[in-house]
CSV table of N, CA, C and O in Angstrom, one decimal:
chain,number,residue,atom,x,y,z
A,256,MET,N,98.5,121.1,101.8
A,256,MET,CA,99.0,119.8,102.0
A,256,MET,C,98.4,119.2,103.3
A,256,MET,O,98.5,119.8,104.4
A,257,THR,N,97.8,118.0,103.2
A,257,THR,CA,97.2,117.4,104.4
A,257,THR,C,98.2,116.5,105.1
A,257,THR,O,99.0,115.9,104.5
A,258,THR,N,98.1,116.5,106.4
A,258,THR,CA,99.0,115.6,107.2
A,258,THR,C,98.3,114.2,107.3
A,258,THR,O,97.2,114.1,107.5
A,259,PRO,N,99.1,113.2,107.0
A,259,PRO,CA,98.5,111.8,107.1
A,259,PRO,C,98.1,111.5,108.5
A,259,PRO,O,98.7,112.0,109.4
A,260,SER,N,97.1,110.7,108.6
A,260,SER,CA,96.6,110.3,109.9
A,260,SER,C,97.7,109.5,110.6
A,260,SER,O,98.4,108.8,110.0
A,261,PRO,N,97.8,109.7,111.9
A,261,PRO,CA,98.8,109.0,112.7
A,261,PRO,C,98.5,107.6,112.9
A,261,PRO,O,99.3,106.8,113.5
A,262,LEU,N,97.3,107.1,112.5
A,262,LEU,CA,96.9,105.7,112.7
A,262,LEU,C,96.5,105.1,111.4
A,262,LEU,O,96.0,105.7,110.5
A,263,VAL,N,96.7,103.7,111.4
A,263,VAL,CA,96.2,102.9,110.3
A,263,VAL,C,95.4,101.8,110.9
A,263,VAL,O,95.7,101.3,112.0
A,264,MET,N,94.4,101.3,110.1
A,264,MET,CA,93.6,100.2,110.7
A,264,MET,C,93.1,99.3,109.6
A,264,MET,O,92.8,99.8,108.5
A,265,ARG,N,92.9,98.1,109.9
A,265,ARG,CA,92.4,97.1,108.9
A,265,ARG,C,91.3,96.3,109.7
A,265,ARG,O,91.6,95.8,110.8
A,266,GLU,N,90.2,96.1,109.0
A,266,GLU,CA,89.1,95.2,109.6
A,266,GLU,C,89.0,94.0,108.7
A,266,GLU,O,89.0,94.1,107.5
A,267,ARG,N,88.9,92.8,109.3
A,267,ARG,CA,88.7,91.6,108.6
A,267,ARG,C,87.6,90.8,109.2
A,267,ARG,O,87.6,90.6,110.5
A,268,HIS,N,86.7,90.2,108.4
A,268,HIS,CA,85.7,89.3,108.9
A,268,HIS,C,86.3,87.9,108.9
A,268,HIS,O,86.8,87.5,107.8
A,269,THR,N,86.3,87.2,110.0
A,269,THR,CA,86.9,85.9,110.1
A,269,THR,C,85.8,84.9,110.6
A,269,THR,O,84.7,85.4,111.0
A,270,ASP,N,86.1,83.7,110.7
A,270,ASP,CA,85.1,82.7,111.2
A,270,ASP,C,85.0,82.9,112.7
A,270,ASP,O,84.0,82.3,113.3
A,271,ARG,N,85.8,83.6,113.4
A,271,ARG,CA,85.7,83.9,114.8
A,271,ARG,C,85.1,85.3,115.1
A,271,ARG,O,85.0,85.7,116.2
A,272,GLY,N,84.7,86.0,114.0
A,272,GLY,CA,84.2,87.4,114.2
A,272,GLY,C,85.0,88.4,113.6
A,272,GLY,O,85.9,88.1,112.7
A,273,LEU,N,84.7,89.7,113.9
A,273,LEU,CA,85.4,90.8,113.3
A,273,LEU,C,86.8,91.0,114.0
A,273,LEU,O,86.9,91.2,115.2
A,274,LEU,N,87.9,91.0,113.2
A,274,LEU,CA,89.2,91.2,113.7
A,274,LEU,C,89.6,92.7,113.3
A,274,LEU,O,89.5,93.0,112.1
A,275,VAL,N,90.0,93.5,114.3
A,275,VAL,CA,90.4,94.8,114.0
A,275,VAL,C,91.9,94.9,114.4
A,275,VAL,O,92.3,94.6,115.5
A,276,ALA,N,92.7,95.3,113.4
A,276,ALA,CA,94.1,95.5,113.7
A,276,ALA,C,94.4,97.0,113.4
A,276,ALA,O,94.1,97.5,112.4
A,277,ALA,N,95.0,97.7,114.5
A,277,ALA,CA,95.2,99.1,114.4
A,277,ALA,C,96.6,99.4,114.9
A,277,ALA,O,97.0,98.7,115.9
A,278,CYS,N,97.3,100.3,114.3
A,278,CYS,CA,98.6,100.7,114.8
A,278,CYS,C,98.9,102.2,114.5
A,278,CYS,O,98.3,102.8,113.7
A,279,ASP,N,99.9,102.7,115.3
A,279,ASP,CA,100.4,104.0,115.0
A,279,ASP,C,101.1,103.9,113.7
A,279,ASP,O,101.9,102.9,113.4
A,280,ARG,N,101.0,104.8,112.8
A,280,ARG,CA,101.6,104.8,111.5
A,280,ARG,C,103.1,104.7,111.6
A,280,ARG,O,103.8,104.0,110.8
A,281,ASP,N,103.7,105.3,112.6
A,281,ASP,CA,105.2,105.3,112.7
A,281,ASP,C,105.8,104.0,113.2
A,281,ASP,O,107.0,103.8,113.1
A,282,VAL,N,105.0,103.0,113.6
A,282,VAL,CA,105.5,101.7,113.9
A,282,VAL,C,105.3,100.7,112.8
A,282,VAL,O,105.9,99.6,112.9
A,283,LEU,N,104.6,101.0,111.8
A,283,LEU,CA,104.3,100.1,110.7
A,283,LEU,C,105.6,99.8,110.0
A,283,LEU,O,106.4,100.6,109.6
A,284,GLY,N,105.8,98.4,109.8
A,284,GLY,CA,107.0,97.9,109.2
A,284,GLY,C,108.2,97.7,110.1
A,284,GLY,O,109.2,97.2,109.8
A,285,GLU,N,108.1,98.2,111.4
A,285,GLU,CA,109.2,98.0,112.4
A,285,GLU,C,109.2,96.7,113.0
A,285,GLU,O,108.1,96.0,113.1
A,286,THR,N,110.3,96.2,113.5
A,286,THR,CA,110.5,95.0,114.2
A,286,THR,C,111.0,95.4,115.6
A,286,THR,O,111.9,96.1,115.7
A,287,TYR,N,110.4,94.8,116.6
A,287,TYR,CA,110.8,95.0,118.0
A,287,TYR,C,111.2,93.7,118.7
A,287,TYR,O,110.6,92.7,118.4
A,288,ASP,N,112.1,93.8,119.6
A,288,ASP,CA,112.6,92.6,120.3
A,288,ASP,C,112.8,93.0,121.8
A,288,ASP,O,113.4,94.0,122.1
A,289,ASN,N,112.3,92.2,122.7
A,289,ASN,CA,112.5,92.4,124.1
A,289,ASN,C,113.4,91.4,124.7
A,289,ASN,O,113.4,91.2,125.9
A,290,GLY,N,114.1,90.7,123.9
A,290,GLY,CA,115.1,89.6,124.4
A,290,GLY,C,114.5,88.2,124.3
A,290,GLY,O,115.2,87.3,124.1
A,291,GLY,N,113.2,88.1,124.4
A,291,GLY,CA,112.6,86.8,124.4
A,291,GLY,C,111.5,86.7,123.3
A,291,GLY,O,111.1,85.7,122.9
A,292,THR,N,111.0,87.9,122.9
A,292,THR,CA,109.9,88.0,121.9
A,292,THR,C,110.3,89.0,120.8
A,292,THR,O,110.7,90.1,121.1
A,293,GLU,N,110.2,88.5,119.6
A,293,GLU,CA,110.4,89.4,118.4
A,293,GLU,C,109.1,89.6,117.8
A,293,GLU,O,108.3,88.7,117.6
A,294,PHE,N,108.8,90.8,117.4
A,294,PHE,CA,107.5,91.2,116.9
A,294,PHE,C,107.6,92.2,115.8
A,294,PHE,O,108.3,93.2,115.9
A,295,THR,N,107.1,91.9,114.6
A,295,THR,CA,107.1,92.8,113.4
A,295,THR,C,105.7,93.3,113.2
A,295,THR,O,104.8,92.5,113.1
A,296,VAL,N,105.6,94.6,113.0
A,296,VAL,CA,104.3,95.2,112.7
A,296,VAL,C,104.2,95.2,111.2
A,296,VAL,O,104.6,96.2,110.5
A,297,THR,N,103.7,94.1,110.6
A,297,THR,CA,103.7,93.9,109.2
A,297,THR,C,102.6,94.7,108.5
A,297,THR,O,101.5,94.9,109.0
A,298,GLU,N,103.0,95.2,107.3
A,298,GLU,CA,102.0,96.0,106.5
A,298,GLU,C,100.9,95.0,106.1
A,298,GLU,O,99.8,95.5,106.0
A,299,SER,N,101.2,93.8,105.8
A,299,SER,CA,100.2,92.9,105.3
A,299,SER,C,99.1,92.6,106.4
A,299,SER,O,98.0,92.3,106.0
A,300,PHE,N,99.4,92.8,107.6
A,300,PHE,CA,98.4,92.6,108.7
A,300,PHE,C,97.8,93.9,109.1
A,300,PHE,O,96.5,93.9,109.3
A,301,TYR,N,98.5,94.9,109.3
A,301,TYR,CA,98.0,96.2,110.0
A,301,TYR,C,97.6,97.2,109.0
A,301,TYR,O,96.7,98.0,109.2
A,302,ASP,N,98.3,97.3,107.8
A,302,ASP,CA,98.1,98.5,107.0
A,302,ASP,C,96.8,98.4,106.2
A,302,ASP,O,96.5,97.3,105.6
A,303,GLY,N,96.0,99.4,106.3
A,303,GLY,CA,94.7,99.4,105.7
A,303,GLY,C,94.3,100.9,105.4
A,303,GLY,O,95.0,101.6,104.7
A,304,GLU,N,93.3,101.3,106.1
A,304,GLU,CA,92.8,102.7,105.9
A,304,GLU,C,93.4,103.6,107.0
A,304,GLU,O,93.7,103.2,108.1
A,305,ALA,N,93.7,104.8,106.5
A,305,ALA,CA,94.1,105.8,107.5
A,305,ALA,C,92.9,106.0,108.4
A,305,ALA,O,91.8,106.0,108.0
A,306,ALA,N,93.2,106.2,109.7
A,306,ALA,CA,92.1,106.3,110.7
A,306,ALA,C,92.4,107.4,111.7
A,306,ALA,O,93.6,107.5,112.1
A,307,ASP,N,91.4,108.0,112.2
A,307,ASP,CA,91.6,108.9,113.4
A,307,ASP,C,91.1,108.1,114.6
A,307,ASP,O,90.7,107.0,114.5
A,308,ALA,N,91.3,108.8,115.8
A,308,ALA,CA,91.0,108.1,117.0
A,308,ALA,C,89.6,107.7,117.1
A,308,ALA,O,89.3,106.6,117.6
A,309,ASP,N,88.7,108.5,116.6
A,309,ASP,CA,87.2,108.1,116.7
A,309,ASP,C,86.9,106.9,115.9
A,309,ASP,O,86.2,106.0,116.3
A,310,ALA,N,87.5,106.8,114.7
A,310,ALA,CA,87.3,105.6,113.8
A,310,ALA,C,87.9,104.3,114.5
A,310,ALA,O,87.2,103.3,114.5
A,311,VAL,N,89.0,104.4,115.1
A,311,VAL,CA,89.6,103.3,115.8
A,311,VAL,C,88.8,102.9,117.0
A,311,VAL,O,88.5,101.7,117.2
A,312,ARG,N,88.4,103.9,117.7
A,312,ARG,CA,87.5,103.6,118.9
A,312,ARG,C,86.2,102.9,118.5
A,312,ARG,O,85.8,101.9,119.1
A,313,ALA,N,85.6,103.3,117.4
A,313,ALA,CA,84.3,102.7,117.0
A,313,ALA,C,84.6,101.3,116.4
A,313,ALA,O,83.8,100.4,116.7
A,314,ALA,N,85.7,101.1,115.7
A,314,ALA,CA,86.0,99.8,115.2
A,314,ALA,C,86.3,98.8,116.3
A,314,ALA,O,85.8,97.6,116.3
A,315,LEU,N,87.0,99.2,117.3
A,315,LEU,CA,87.4,98.3,118.4
A,315,LEU,C,86.1,98.0,119.2
A,315,LEU,O,86.0,96.9,119.7
A,316,ALA,N,85.1,98.9,119.3
A,316,ALA,CA,83.9,98.6,120.0
A,316,ALA,C,83.1,97.5,119.3
A,316,ALA,O,82.4,96.7,119.9
A,317,ARG,N,83.2,97.4,117.9
A,317,ARG,CA,82.6,96.3,117.2
A,317,ARG,C,83.4,95.1,117.1
A,317,ARG,O,82.8,94.0,116.7
A,318,ALA,N,84.6,95.1,117.4
A,318,ALA,CA,85.5,94.0,117.2
A,318,ALA,C,85.2,92.8,118.2
A,318,ALA,O,84.9,93.0,119.3
A,319,THR,N,85.4,91.6,117.6
A,319,THR,CA,85.5,90.4,118.4
A,319,THR,C,86.9,90.2,118.9
A,319,THR,O,87.2,89.8,120.1
A,320,ILE,N,87.9,90.5,118.0
A,320,ILE,CA,89.3,90.4,118.3
A,320,ILE,C,89.9,91.7,118.0
A,320,ILE,O,89.7,92.2,116.9
A,321,GLY,N,90.7,92.2,118.9
A,321,GLY,CA,91.5,93.5,118.6
A,321,GLY,C,93.0,93.3,118.8
A,321,GLY,O,93.4,92.5,119.7
A,322,ASN,N,93.7,93.9,117.9
A,322,ASN,CA,95.2,93.8,117.9
A,322,ASN,C,95.7,95.2,117.7
A,322,ASN,O,95.5,95.7,116.6
A,323,VAL,N,96.4,95.8,118.7
A,323,VAL,CA,96.8,97.2,118.6
A,323,VAL,C,98.3,97.3,119.0
A,323,VAL,O,98.8,96.6,119.8
A,324,VAL,N,98.9,98.2,118.2
A,324,VAL,CA,100.3,98.5,118.5
A,324,VAL,C,100.6,100.0,118.4
A,324,VAL,O,100.1,100.7,117.6
A,325,GLY,N,101.5,100.4,119.3
A,325,GLY,CA,101.9,101.8,119.4
A,325,GLY,C,101.2,102.6,120.5
A,325,GLY,O,100.1,102.2,120.9
A,326,ASP,N,101.8,103.6,121.0
A,326,ASP,CA,101.3,104.4,122.1
A,326,ASP,C,99.9,104.9,121.9
A,326,ASP,O,99.0,104.8,122.8
A,327,THR,N,99.6,105.5,120.7
A,327,THR,CA,98.3,106.1,120.5
A,327,THR,C,97.2,105.0,120.3
A,327,THR,O,96.2,105.1,121.0
A,328,ALA,N,97.5,104.0,119.5
A,328,ALA,CA,96.5,102.9,119.3
A,328,ALA,C,96.2,102.2,120.6
A,328,ALA,O,95.0,101.9,121.0
A,329,VAL,N,97.2,101.8,121.3
A,329,VAL,CA,97.0,101.1,122.6
A,329,VAL,C,96.3,102.0,123.6
A,329,VAL,O,95.4,101.6,124.4
A,330,GLY,N,96.7,103.3,123.6
A,330,GLY,CA,96.0,104.2,124.5
A,330,GLY,C,94.5,104.3,124.3
A,330,GLY,O,93.7,104.4,125.2
A,331,ILE,N,94.1,104.3,123.0
A,331,ILE,CA,92.7,104.3,122.7
A,331,ILE,C,92.0,103.0,123.2
A,331,ILE,O,90.9,103.1,123.8
A,332,ALA,N,92.7,101.9,123.0
A,332,ALA,CA,92.1,100.6,123.5
A,332,ALA,C,92.0,100.6,125.1
A,332,ALA,O,91.0,100.1,125.6
A,333,ILE,N,92.9,101.2,125.7
A,333,ILE,CA,92.9,101.3,127.2
A,333,ILE,C,91.8,102.3,127.6
A,333,ILE,O,90.9,101.9,128.5
A,334,ASP,N,91.7,103.5,127.0
A,334,ASP,CA,90.7,104.5,127.4
A,334,ASP,C,89.3,104.0,127.1
A,334,ASP,O,88.4,104.3,127.9
A,335,ALA,N,89.1,103.1,126.1
A,335,ALA,CA,87.8,102.6,125.8
A,335,ALA,C,87.4,101.4,126.6
A,335,ALA,O,86.3,100.9,126.5
A,336,GLY,N,88.4,100.9,127.4
A,336,GLY,CA,88.1,99.8,128.4
A,336,GLY,C,88.3,98.4,127.8
A,336,GLY,O,87.9,97.4,128.4
A,337,HIS,N,88.9,98.3,126.6
A,337,HIS,CA,89.1,97.0,126.0
A,337,HIS,C,90.3,96.3,126.5
A,337,HIS,O,90.4,95.1,126.5
A,338,VAL,N,91.3,97.1,127.0
A,338,VAL,CA,92.6,96.6,127.5
A,338,VAL,C,92.9,97.2,128.8
A,338,VAL,O,92.7,98.4,129.0
A,339,GLU,N,93.5,96.4,129.7
A,339,GLU,CA,94.0,97.0,131.0
A,339,GLU,C,95.4,97.3,130.8
A,339,GLU,O,96.2,96.5,130.3
A,340,ALA,N,95.9,98.4,131.3
A,340,ALA,CA,97.3,98.9,131.2
A,340,ALA,C,98.2,97.8,131.7
A,340,ALA,O,99.3,97.6,131.1
A,341,ALA,N,97.9,97.1,132.7
A,341,ALA,CA,98.8,96.1,133.3
A,341,ALA,C,99.0,94.9,132.3
A,341,ALA,O,100.0,94.2,132.5
A,342,ASN,N,98.1,94.8,131.3
A,342,ASN,CA,98.3,93.6,130.4
A,342,ASN,C,98.9,94.0,129.1
A,342,ASN,O,99.0,93.2,128.2
A,343,VAL,N,99.5,95.2,129.0
A,343,VAL,CA,100.1,95.7,127.8
A,343,VAL,C,101.5,95.2,127.7
A,343,VAL,O,102.3,95.3,128.7
A,344,LEU,N,101.9,94.6,126.6
A,344,LEU,CA,103.3,94.1,126.4
A,344,LEU,C,104.2,95.3,125.9
A,344,LEU,O,103.9,95.9,124.9
A,345,GLU,N,105.3,95.5,126.6
A,345,GLU,CA,106.3,96.5,126.2
A,345,GLU,C,107.4,95.8,125.4
A,345,GLU,O,107.9,94.8,125.8
A,346,LEU,N,107.6,96.3,124.2
A,346,LEU,CA,108.6,95.7,123.3
A,346,LEU,C,109.5,96.8,122.8
A,346,LEU,O,109.2,97.6,121.9
A,347,GLU,N,110.7,96.9,123.3
A,347,GLU,CA,111.8,97.7,122.8
A,347,GLU,C,111.3,99.1,122.2
A,347,GLU,O,111.5,99.4,121.0
A,348,GLY,N,110.6,99.8,123.0
A,348,GLY,CA,110.2,101.2,122.6
A,348,GLY,C,108.8,101.3,122.0
A,348,GLY,O,108.4,102.4,121.6
A,349,THR,N,108.0,100.3,122.0
A,349,THR,CA,106.6,100.4,121.7
A,349,THR,C,105.8,99.5,122.6
A,349,THR,O,106.3,98.8,123.4
A,350,VAL,N,104.5,99.6,122.4
A,350,VAL,CA,103.6,98.7,123.2
A,350,VAL,C,102.6,98.0,122.3
A,350,VAL,O,102.4,98.4,121.1
A,351,HIS,N,102.2,96.8,122.7
A,351,HIS,CA,101.3,95.9,122.0
A,351,HIS,C,100.3,95.3,122.9
A,351,HIS,O,100.6,95.0,124.0
A,352,ALA,N,99.1,95.2,122.4
A,352,ALA,CA,98.0,94.6,123.2
A,352,ALA,C,97.0,93.9,122.3
A,352,ALA,O,96.8,94.3,121.1
A,353,GLN,N,96.4,92.8,122.8
A,353,GLN,CA,95.4,92.1,122.1
A,353,GLN,C,94.2,91.9,123.0
A,353,GLN,O,94.4,91.8,124.3
A,354,PHE,N,93.1,91.8,122.5
A,354,PHE,CA,91.9,91.5,123.3
A,354,PHE,C,90.9,90.7,122.5
A,354,PHE,O,90.9,90.7,121.3
A,355,MET,N,90.0,90.0,123.2
A,355,MET,CA,88.9,89.3,122.6
A,355,MET,C,87.7,89.6,123.4
A,355,MET,O,87.7,89.6,124.7
A,356,GLN,N,86.6,89.9,122.7
A,356,GLN,CA,85.3,90.2,123.4
A,356,GLN,C,84.3,89.1,123.1
A,356,GLN,O,84.2,88.7,121.9
A,357,PHE,N,83.6,88.6,124.1
A,357,PHE,CA,82.7,87.5,123.9
A,357,PHE,C,81.3,88.1,123.9
A,357,PHE,O,81.0,89.0,124.5
């Protein structure tokens, strides 16, 4: 029996470039609220292919727009230099970050 990947990722080509949405599998479908912001990690936006860290890292490197949720996914974006830790939004037990590359 194989263990499912801890990450899921979806790539979309948009009129603004490649959008990569990646999240930790365990946050998919969850809603988070920090008192002023409510955020749902929707399957329709994030759920796509199971991915490992290398696949997410490679996709984020190609992305024009990146949207990542969860400790592992955000950690990959930080380690790859796409997101600064100081700019990560903390939401009731998870983290979220977005970036745009020109």
